[in-house]
């Protein structure tokens, strides 16, 4: 939103001039609903490809602006995060959505040619990733499945695929997206999902932390703005409150905190309005009079299943865990926070030493997200004996320590904790799953690290344990961020939250196949990187124990310890944007130096 002349605040807390701008944007979007309803599926697919061209042209400006806003200089080794967490994600989503629309336009089902089978508990499972040659290269060795709710059959899965695009003429009105402030792709991806899954034109209010990105978004999404399918506005909490209460908006989607969600839904929890808020909640009468969906984060577990790991395995997976916590300085709803490991593992001491080393060696960076300093101070008060390593904290929960704060507070800062349970094999895994389900706050994402031989020895017990994890994304030998990045997978809390007890949120996003009745996504990755992954292909006694997955990726570029992560992340994004095998080969050669 452009600056408005000073005026007297209204009862809503929004100046008259600002309110007029907001109301004008809503009126334009109401006109846009008619335009969107008149577009054929083929025209919509063509429009998305036009948006893709604009995003590709804006990718460099996007990545550089985002990095600067987070205090990452042009030479900082972690600046590549902003290529992957911004334009790379959006380009992949646009490709996938356009493919779904093209299939529907041709009279085909979005799931045509995609393998569908059964998961434990009678669930239907859609093998949703990878579906393209580019994805097979860029995320070599990774696969992903969408599990549908029990009772959903393959037939009904196919019948429901496409969501609102099955009836493109039926408008969902104008939706409000309250954008996330931590990852630059999220507001754009959420807006796309509103438009495509629900046939709603979108008023996107960016978080103030992303104000500098608004010109970039306006360039990248210009084709949607020109047709009045999207409007982007800035503003503080008063603007957000005015919009959520606006009767002309049919739906709200928020990516943020549970506290913000509760304030929108029930009213303020402090001050003069707190008594009314408590009464409304008690009586089940929400202040918000329209539907709302939300992604709100949580405390994510990293379950380390004991096994016979080599020194190289220990080093690699320790760096993997450090990345789960330290990427974006820990300002991620998907940041791993609690490592659950076995106190009986014979490699326990070696692994903890490697974890401390990897956690300490990662490049330092600014804690840029508002409130992160206070979160760090709170963690220090909660655990005064924690190991402080520069700008980060490692909490080792001993037998007599209280893990409650660690397991129930999403610190949203570089705080990592280790909790130990007794046991090995299936007994440990079952205990760790129960601990994650029952002791940790939230249900957004869980990570499981297990060597191929141990997984093979557990056989069907491993899949039963994965099924028991009540999380919206479960990543096996991967970080849940891989699921976030894969557009044909889904992202959101595990089903079961309510307005009264919101947990990690309601509903899903991304979901470029537009699947209905989603329960979770499951990501599976390689335990060992290239070249050690070659052992999974060798015959007989040369083959790695348990086999495992082959990948052409050495240390992934999103690892905070990857020496060439910045240049490789940029190269992969440019390949996603424009193709070109020569550039990809150069990028992969750089990856070998990571």
XYZ file of C-alpha atoms in Angstrom:
594
model
C 0.000 0.000 0.000
C 1.306 3.448 -0.849
C 1.652 6.073 1.843
C -1.568 7.815 2.717
C -2.019 11.403 3.891
C -2.409 11.840 7.604
C -5.981 11.708 8.837
C -7.930 11.087 11.985
C -8.047 7.391 13.043
C -11.512 5.864 12.930
C -13.034 3.551 15.535
C -11.430 0.669 13.663
C -7.962 2.120 14.312
C -7.362 2.673 10.573
C -7.060 6.163 9.082
C -9.778 7.254 6.673
C -7.360 7.447 3.743
C -5.987 3.996 4.423
C -9.466 2.556 4.843
C -10.474 4.062 1.509
C -7.497 2.384 -0.170
C -8.378 -0.947 1.373
C -12.027 -0.681 0.387
C -11.029 0.229 -3.155
C -8.787 -2.828 -3.347
C -11.667 -5.041 -2.185
C -14.002 -3.506 -4.779
C -11.471 -4.188 -7.531
C -11.094 -7.777 -6.365
C -14.873 -8.206 -6.403
C -14.740 -7.204 -10.061
C -11.871 -9.639 -10.470
C -14.034 -12.534 -9.298
C -16.151 -12.083 -12.401
C -13.074 -12.047 -14.607
C -11.731 -15.203 -12.965
C -15.049 -17.027 -13.275
C -15.153 -16.184 -17.001
C -11.710 -17.625 -17.740
C -11.598 -21.167 -19.105
C -9.270 -23.722 -17.542
C -6.983 -23.437 -20.550
C -6.855 -19.658 -20.192
C -6.044 -20.033 -16.507
C -3.169 -22.388 -17.312
C -1.848 -19.883 -19.862
C -2.133 -17.104 -17.279
C -0.066 -19.093 -14.782
C 2.637 -19.605 -17.389
C 2.668 -15.848 -17.953
C 3.096 -15.355 -14.211
C 5.926 -17.868 -14.324
C 7.739 -15.755 -16.913
C 7.397 -12.699 -14.685
C 8.638 -14.596 -11.604
C 11.648 -15.904 -13.533
C 12.490 -12.349 -14.630
C 12.212 -11.164 -11.012
C 14.151 -14.030 -9.407
C 17.486 -12.259 -8.994
C 15.945 -9.084 -7.585
C 13.778 -11.242 -5.312
C 16.684 -13.228 -3.870
C 18.952 -10.199 -3.407
C 16.230 -8.072 -1.781
C 15.283 -10.870 0.591
C 18.895 -11.528 1.569
C 19.508 -7.836 2.248
C 16.349 -7.601 4.356
C 17.741 -10.366 6.573
C 21.193 -8.820 6.907
C 22.951 -11.250 4.531
C 25.586 -9.504 2.446
C 26.371 -10.387 -1.142
C 29.300 -12.492 0.037
C 27.564 -14.242 2.937
C 27.756 -18.054 2.557
C 24.059 -18.492 3.470
C 22.591 -15.998 0.990
C 21.594 -18.950 -1.230
C 18.759 -19.681 1.193
C 16.820 -16.803 -0.319
C 16.996 -18.243 -3.842
C 15.543 -21.571 -2.708
C 13.065 -20.152 -0.158
C 11.738 -17.588 -2.610
C 11.647 -17.798 -6.426
C 12.648 -21.486 -6.625
C 9.599 -22.531 -4.615
C 7.200 -20.308 -6.527
C 8.457 -21.383 -9.959
C 7.947 -25.047 -9.063
C 4.447 -24.357 -7.783
C 3.427 -22.450 -10.914
C 4.651 -25.292 -13.128
C 2.712 -27.856 -11.113
C -0.508 -25.844 -10.946
C -0.355 -25.129 -14.674
C 0.000 -28.855 -15.362
C -3.039 -29.643 -13.205
C -5.127 -26.991 -14.971
C -3.975 -28.178 -18.394
C -5.033 -31.729 -17.588
C -8.455 -30.584 -16.439
C -8.788 -28.389 -19.553
C -8.080 -31.444 -21.715
C -10.714 -33.481 -19.902
C -8.143 -35.543 -18.031
C -7.866 -36.215 -14.337
C -5.051 -34.506 -12.389
C -4.038 -37.956 -11.081
C -3.845 -39.607 -14.501
C -0.631 -41.639 -14.744
C 0.248 -41.075 -11.073
C 0.657 -44.187 -8.931
C -1.973 -44.646 -6.236
C -1.831 -47.455 -3.711
C -2.572 -48.223 -0.083
C -0.791 -47.030 3.041
C -1.177 -48.630 6.489
C -4.588 -48.367 8.101
C -6.450 -48.675 4.810
C -5.393 -45.199 3.696
C -5.096 -44.214 0.068
C -1.618 -43.003 -0.864
C -0.797 -40.808 -3.863
C 2.837 -40.963 -5.006
C 2.925 -37.252 -5.729
C 6.650 -36.487 -6.031
C 8.695 -36.428 -8.243
C 6.501 -36.144 -11.316
C 8.886 -34.346 -13.700
C 12.373 -34.913 -14.998
C 13.513 -31.632 -13.450
C 12.348 -32.711 -9.999
C 14.111 -36.061 -10.365
C 17.359 -34.187 -10.997
C 17.025 -31.264 -8.591
C 15.919 -33.471 -5.683
C 17.600 -36.684 -6.732
C 16.820 -39.569 -4.390
C 13.844 -37.869 -2.704
C 10.269 -39.057 -3.076
C 7.005 -37.899 -1.574
C 3.545 -39.294 -0.938
C 0.253 -37.701 0.052
C -1.766 -39.888 2.405
C -5.503 -39.293 2.383
C -7.815 -39.641 5.348
C -8.971 -43.151 6.282
C -12.037 -44.105 4.274
C -10.973 -42.163 1.176
C -10.755 -44.651 -1.699
C -8.638 -44.351 -4.845
C -11.862 -43.798 -6.776
C -12.974 -40.938 -4.540
C -9.437 -39.509 -4.594
C -9.617 -39.225 -8.370
C -13.157 -37.874 -8.238
C -12.171 -35.081 -5.853
C -8.858 -34.092 -7.438
C -9.073 -30.578 -8.826
C -11.092 -29.041 -5.969
C -12.665 -25.739 -7.084
C -11.150 -26.038 -10.574
C -13.705 -28.752 -11.275
C -16.340 -25.990 -11.209
C -14.362 -22.943 -12.391
C -17.467 -20.812 -12.905
C -18.369 -20.926 -9.198
C -16.720 -18.016 -7.406
C -15.475 -18.304 -3.849
C -15.555 -14.536 -3.390
C -12.606 -12.489 -2.136
C -10.207 -14.055 0.361
C -7.777 -12.400 2.748
C -4.245 -13.793 3.113
C -2.260 -12.539 6.094
C 1.231 -13.262 4.854
C 4.045 -14.875 6.784
C 6.984 -12.696 7.741
C 9.790 -15.259 7.730
C 9.965 -16.967 4.301
C 9.357 -14.915 1.179
C 7.666 -17.635 -0.886
C 4.928 -18.258 1.685
C 2.675 -15.229 0.993
C 2.795 -15.895 -2.737
C 2.161 -19.633 -2.393
C -0.742 -18.992 -0.022
C -2.270 -16.501 -2.451
C -1.964 -18.967 -5.333
C -3.671 -21.668 -3.283
C -6.591 -19.390 -2.446
C -7.042 -18.582 -6.130
C -6.732 -22.142 -7.401
C -8.073 -24.413 -4.662
C -10.977 -22.137 -3.752
C -11.651 -19.822 -6.732
C -11.115 -16.798 -4.510
C -9.450 -13.599 -5.669
C -6.928 -12.515 -3.065
C -6.182 -9.510 -0.912
C -2.653 -10.215 0.335
C -1.519 -8.214 3.354
C 2.206 -8.682 3.697
C 3.886 -8.885 7.069
C 5.827 -5.668 7.818
C 9.066 -7.690 7.763
C 8.519 -8.136 4.011
C 7.640 -4.566 3.069
C 10.821 -4.320 0.987
C 9.608 -7.277 -1.103
C 6.348 -5.627 -2.165
C 7.799 -4.038 -5.348
C 9.304 -7.420 -6.259
C 5.983 -9.179 -5.686
C 4.230 -6.552 -7.778
C 6.605 -7.214 -10.683
C 6.536 -10.981 -10.321
C 2.753 -11.210 -9.986
C 1.849 -8.395 -12.372
C -0.327 -10.610 -14.643
C -2.587 -11.435 -11.676
C -2.667 -7.818 -10.495
C -3.578 -6.526 -13.978
C -6.692 -8.726 -14.031
C -7.677 -7.706 -10.473
C -7.190 -11.253 -9.240
C -4.693 -10.050 -6.640
C -4.075 -6.937 -4.612
C -1.091 -6.493 -2.286
C -1.265 -4.148 0.690
C 0.985 -3.203 3.563
C -0.093 -2.387 7.066
C 0.156 -2.949 10.789
C -2.055 -4.908 13.158
C -4.830 -2.336 12.916
C -5.029 -2.892 9.153
C -5.135 -6.634 9.704
C -7.931 -6.251 12.271
C -9.951 -4.030 9.908
C -9.635 -6.575 7.112
C -10.450 -9.680 9.154
C -13.639 -7.986 10.349
C -14.609 -6.806 6.854
C -17.859 -8.482 5.799
C -16.975 -8.252 2.110
C -14.150 -10.746 2.553
C -15.333 -14.341 2.536
C -12.372 -16.156 4.081
C -9.156 -15.603 6.037
C -5.910 -17.534 5.744
C -3.052 -16.801 8.101
C 0.494 -18.060 8.435
C 1.743 -16.944 11.814
C 1.422 -17.684 15.501
C -1.316 -19.324 17.535
C -1.550 -16.132 19.625
C -2.353 -14.081 16.519
C -4.870 -16.677 15.376
C -6.621 -16.586 18.741
C -6.717 -12.781 18.719
C -8.379 -12.838 15.285
C -10.798 -15.613 16.175
C -11.760 -14.775 19.753
C -10.457 -11.266 20.427
C -7.530 -9.933 22.474
C -6.322 -12.090 25.370
C -5.000 -9.132 27.354
C -6.324 -5.722 28.319
C -9.913 -4.604 28.491
C -11.093 -7.089 25.877
C -9.690 -10.207 27.516
C -12.777 -11.031 29.595
C -15.013 -10.894 26.523
C -12.532 -13.048 24.595
C -12.566 -15.714 27.323
C -16.354 -15.660 27.465
C -16.686 -16.066 23.691
C -14.280 -18.997 23.718
C -16.086 -20.616 26.636
C -19.431 -20.243 24.886
C -18.117 -21.243 21.459
C -19.027 -17.888 19.870
C -16.017 -16.734 17.861
C -15.551 -13.052 17.132
C -14.606 -13.915 13.547
C -17.732 -14.515 11.481
C -16.118 -16.123 8.434
C -14.155 -19.348 7.805
C -10.446 -19.336 8.565
C -7.528 -21.619 7.725
C -4.104 -21.344 9.265
C -0.529 -22.634 9.404
C 0.889 -21.871 12.832
C 4.043 -23.886 13.421
C 4.974 -25.872 16.498
C 7.863 -27.738 18.106
C 9.244 -30.203 15.574
C 10.950 -33.448 16.646
C 14.001 -35.024 15.060
C 13.923 -38.739 15.930
C 17.361 -40.373 15.645
C 16.931 -44.154 15.488
C 20.065 -45.928 16.799
C 21.990 -48.110 14.365
C 25.442 -49.019 13.110
C 26.473 -45.681 11.641
C 29.880 -44.971 10.174
C 31.880 -41.898 11.129
C 30.824 -40.326 7.831
C 27.158 -41.074 8.607
C 27.478 -39.406 12.006
C 29.127 -36.292 10.543
C 26.594 -35.944 7.725
C 23.505 -36.413 9.884
C 24.841 -34.077 12.574
C 25.156 -31.370 9.892
C 21.669 -32.332 8.700
C 20.231 -31.636 12.165
C 22.190 -28.392 12.515
C 20.591 -27.273 9.243
C 17.093 -28.146 10.431
C 17.564 -25.710 13.310
C 19.817 -22.989 11.892
C 18.503 -22.417 8.364
C 16.996 -18.893 8.277
C 18.469 -18.459 11.781
C 15.818 -20.768 13.187
C 13.027 -18.373 12.187
C 11.053 -21.210 10.584
C 7.854 -22.953 11.581
C 9.497 -26.132 10.277
C 12.749 -25.759 12.196
C 13.655 -28.929 14.080
C 13.835 -28.127 17.775
C 13.956 -31.346 19.818
C 16.325 -34.198 18.997
C 14.989 -37.462 20.435
C 17.729 -40.089 20.683
C 18.555 -43.268 22.564
C 20.522 -43.128 25.801
C 21.518 -46.751 25.127
C 23.012 -46.155 21.686
C 26.659 -47.160 21.682
C 27.386 -44.236 19.345
C 25.589 -41.730 21.556
C 28.690 -39.863 22.722
C 30.216 -39.735 19.242
C 26.989 -38.429 17.763
C 26.523 -35.746 20.419
C 30.105 -34.588 19.901
C 29.533 -34.361 16.151
C 26.261 -32.489 16.700
C 27.935 -29.913 18.948
C 30.697 -29.474 16.377
C 28.328 -29.055 13.428
C 26.124 -26.678 15.403
C 29.101 -24.530 16.361
C 30.752 -24.514 12.906
C 27.778 -23.211 10.941
C 28.276 -19.619 9.764
C 26.978 -16.921 12.078
C 24.224 -14.656 10.856
C 21.952 -11.942 12.251
C 18.896 -12.839 14.285
C 16.649 -10.649 12.211
C 13.099 -11.672 13.064
C 11.292 -9.309 15.484
C 11.204 -10.734 18.986
C 13.976 -13.278 18.467
C 16.218 -11.617 21.057
C 13.454 -11.981 23.635
C 13.019 -15.640 22.678
C 16.718 -16.267 23.218
C 16.604 -14.554 26.580
C 13.628 -16.685 27.563
C 15.481 -19.846 26.537
C 18.453 -18.758 28.652
C 16.131 -18.286 31.622
C 14.511 -21.659 30.993
C 17.882 -23.421 30.708
C 20.675 -21.409 32.352
C 23.134 -24.320 32.015
C 22.657 -24.661 28.252
C 25.688 -24.628 25.973
C 25.951 -21.222 24.289
C 27.822 -21.314 20.990
C 28.123 -17.796 19.606
C 24.664 -16.779 18.406
C 22.996 -20.107 19.202
C 22.089 -22.361 22.119
C 22.202 -26.141 22.603
C 20.163 -27.620 25.460
C 21.063 -31.129 26.624
C 18.209 -32.352 28.815
C 19.630 -34.514 31.602
C 17.790 -37.159 33.652
C 16.824 -34.615 36.307
C 16.072 -31.694 33.979
C 12.621 -30.423 33.082
C 12.034 -30.556 29.325
C 8.626 -28.857 29.489
C 9.712 -25.435 28.190
C 11.796 -26.921 25.379
C 8.973 -29.192 24.269
C 6.152 -26.664 24.531
C 7.727 -23.375 23.434
C 8.345 -22.695 19.767
C 11.408 -20.500 20.314
C 11.575 -19.404 16.640
C 15.276 -18.768 17.236
C 18.520 -20.817 17.143
C 17.707 -23.018 20.159
C 18.153 -26.788 19.777
C 17.525 -29.381 22.485
C 18.352 -33.057 22.986
C 16.043 -35.415 24.876
C 17.062 -39.029 25.516
C 14.928 -42.152 25.881
C 16.011 -45.707 26.659
C 15.859 -48.569 24.177
C 16.832 -49.661 20.692
C 15.157 -50.829 17.508
C 11.373 -50.962 17.410
C 11.019 -50.348 21.139
C 12.925 -47.082 20.899
C 11.142 -45.939 17.746
C 7.699 -46.605 19.227
C 8.656 -44.778 22.433
C 10.044 -41.823 20.458
C 6.874 -41.570 18.348
C 4.707 -41.614 21.466
C 6.930 -38.975 23.087
C 6.702 -36.700 20.046
C 2.931 -37.110 19.847
C 2.248 -36.610 23.532
C 4.945 -34.258 24.822
C 5.715 -31.825 21.982
C 3.523 -28.871 21.072
C 2.056 -28.894 17.580
C 1.570 -31.289 14.683
C 3.142 -29.557 11.682
C 6.242 -31.627 10.886
C 8.366 -34.484 12.240
C 11.775 -35.745 11.060
C 13.100 -39.310 11.373
C 16.720 -40.324 10.720
C 17.366 -44.056 10.305
C 20.049 -46.026 8.481
C 18.848 -48.405 5.730
C 19.930 -51.592 7.522
C 18.013 -50.706 10.685
C 14.958 -49.688 8.698
C 15.086 -52.982 6.789
C 15.329 -54.946 10.037
C 12.197 -53.255 11.407
C 10.241 -54.222 8.282
C 6.525 -53.370 8.589
C 7.050 -52.092 12.130
C 8.744 -49.024 10.707
C 5.745 -48.108 8.548
C 3.411 -48.676 11.490
C 5.489 -46.246 13.543
C 5.423 -43.642 10.762
C 1.647 -44.056 10.554
C 1.374 -43.429 14.292
C 3.157 -40.048 14.026
C 0.428 -37.407 14.179
C 2.099 -34.779 11.995
C 1.068 -33.105 8.759
C 4.452 -33.817 7.156
C 6.745 -36.679 8.126
C 10.239 -36.641 6.620
C 12.346 -39.813 6.675
C 16.066 -39.163 6.192
C 15.076 -35.701 5.059
C 14.091 -32.392 6.559
C 10.396 -31.522 6.379
C 11.428 -28.446 4.356
C 11.796 -30.799 1.376
C 8.062 -31.451 1.685
C 7.402 -27.722 1.919
C 9.428 -27.179 -1.270
C 7.714 -29.944 -3.271
C 4.583 -28.308 -4.738
C 2.624 -31.499 -5.419
C 2.847 -32.447 -1.739
C 0.696 -30.807 0.908
C 1.655 -28.552 3.794
C -0.290 -28.036 6.986
C -1.109 -29.414 10.418
C -2.299 -32.941 11.069
C -6.131 -33.036 11.032
C -7.913 -32.602 14.330
C -7.362 -28.994 15.384
C -10.354 -26.843 16.319
C -10.957 -23.130 16.707
C -10.861 -23.613 20.477
C -7.630 -25.646 20.393
C -5.845 -24.597 17.231
C -2.442 -26.293 17.655
C -0.526 -26.021 14.372
C -3.490 -24.852 12.352
C -6.349 -25.828 10.061
C -6.297 -26.901 6.424
C -3.472 -27.356 3.927
C -1.725 -25.313 1.245
C 0.582 -26.023 -1.741
C -1.171 -29.255 -2.885
C -0.769 -28.540 -6.604
C -2.664 -31.715 -7.541
C -5.597 -30.118 -5.687
C -6.332 -33.241 -3.657
C -9.260 -33.478 -1.266
C -9.371 -35.251 2.132
C -5.667 -34.864 2.876
C -4.228 -36.341 6.072
C -0.471 -35.903 5.672
C 2.521 -35.950 3.342
C 5.444 -38.343 3.756
C 8.886 -37.493 2.353
C 11.619 -40.109 1.963
C 15.236 -39.214 1.253
C 18.698 -40.785 0.967
C 20.494 -41.551 4.228
C 23.872 -41.150 2.520
C 24.831 -38.488 -0.050
C 26.800 -38.964 -3.241
C 29.305 -40.586 -3.686
C 28.583 -42.833 -0.682
C 25.066 -43.394 -2.043
C 26.628 -45.395 -4.898
C 26.897 -48.272 -2.431
C 23.135 -48.768 -2.746
C 23.619 -49.769 -6.410
C 26.508 -52.209 -6.019
C 25.924 -55.968 -6.249
C 26.348 -58.636 -3.587
C 28.775 -58.025 -0.733
C 29.733 -54.588 -2.095
C 26.228 -53.299 -1.577
C 25.617 -51.006 1.402
C 23.898 -52.778 4.317
C 20.164 -52.440 3.838
C 20.622 -50.933 0.393
C 19.325 -47.413 0.800
C 18.575 -44.771 -1.809
C 20.822 -43.561 -4.577
C 21.236 -39.816 -5.108
C 23.452 -37.721 -7.334
C 23.450 -34.959 -4.701
C 26.536 -34.587 -2.524
C 25.994 -32.364 0.514
C 22.658 -30.658 -0.308
C 22.946 -26.917 -0.999
C 20.484 -26.065 1.774
C 22.880 -27.477 4.400
C 24.239 -24.584 6.450
C 27.655 -26.266 6.242
C 27.693 -26.486 2.420
C 30.684 -24.437 1.224
C 29.179 -23.817 -2.207
C 25.552 -23.620 -1.076
C 25.055 -20.037 -2.257
C 26.230 -20.529 -5.839
C 24.522 -23.928 -6.151
C 21.184 -22.603 -4.840
C 21.327 -19.772 -7.348
C 22.252 -22.169 -10.154
C 19.406 -24.563 -9.343
C 16.931 -21.683 -9.306
C 18.178 -20.396 -12.653
C 17.820 -23.900 -14.087
C 14.284 -24.093 -12.704
C 13.549 -20.716 -14.296
C 15.123 -21.119 -17.718
C 16.364 -24.672 -18.217
C 19.717 -25.186 -19.877
C 21.711 -28.325 -19.258
C 25.073 -26.573 -19.541
C 24.287 -24.322 -16.592
C 22.954 -27.281 -14.625
C 26.133 -29.284 -15.202
C 28.225 -26.333 -14.005
C 26.024 -26.081 -10.927
C 26.309 -29.789 -10.143
C 30.087 -29.575 -10.456
C 30.008 -26.756 -7.923
C 27.855 -28.973 -5.699
C 30.615 -31.583 -5.646
C 32.798 -29.014 -3.886
C 30.241 -28.468 -1.086
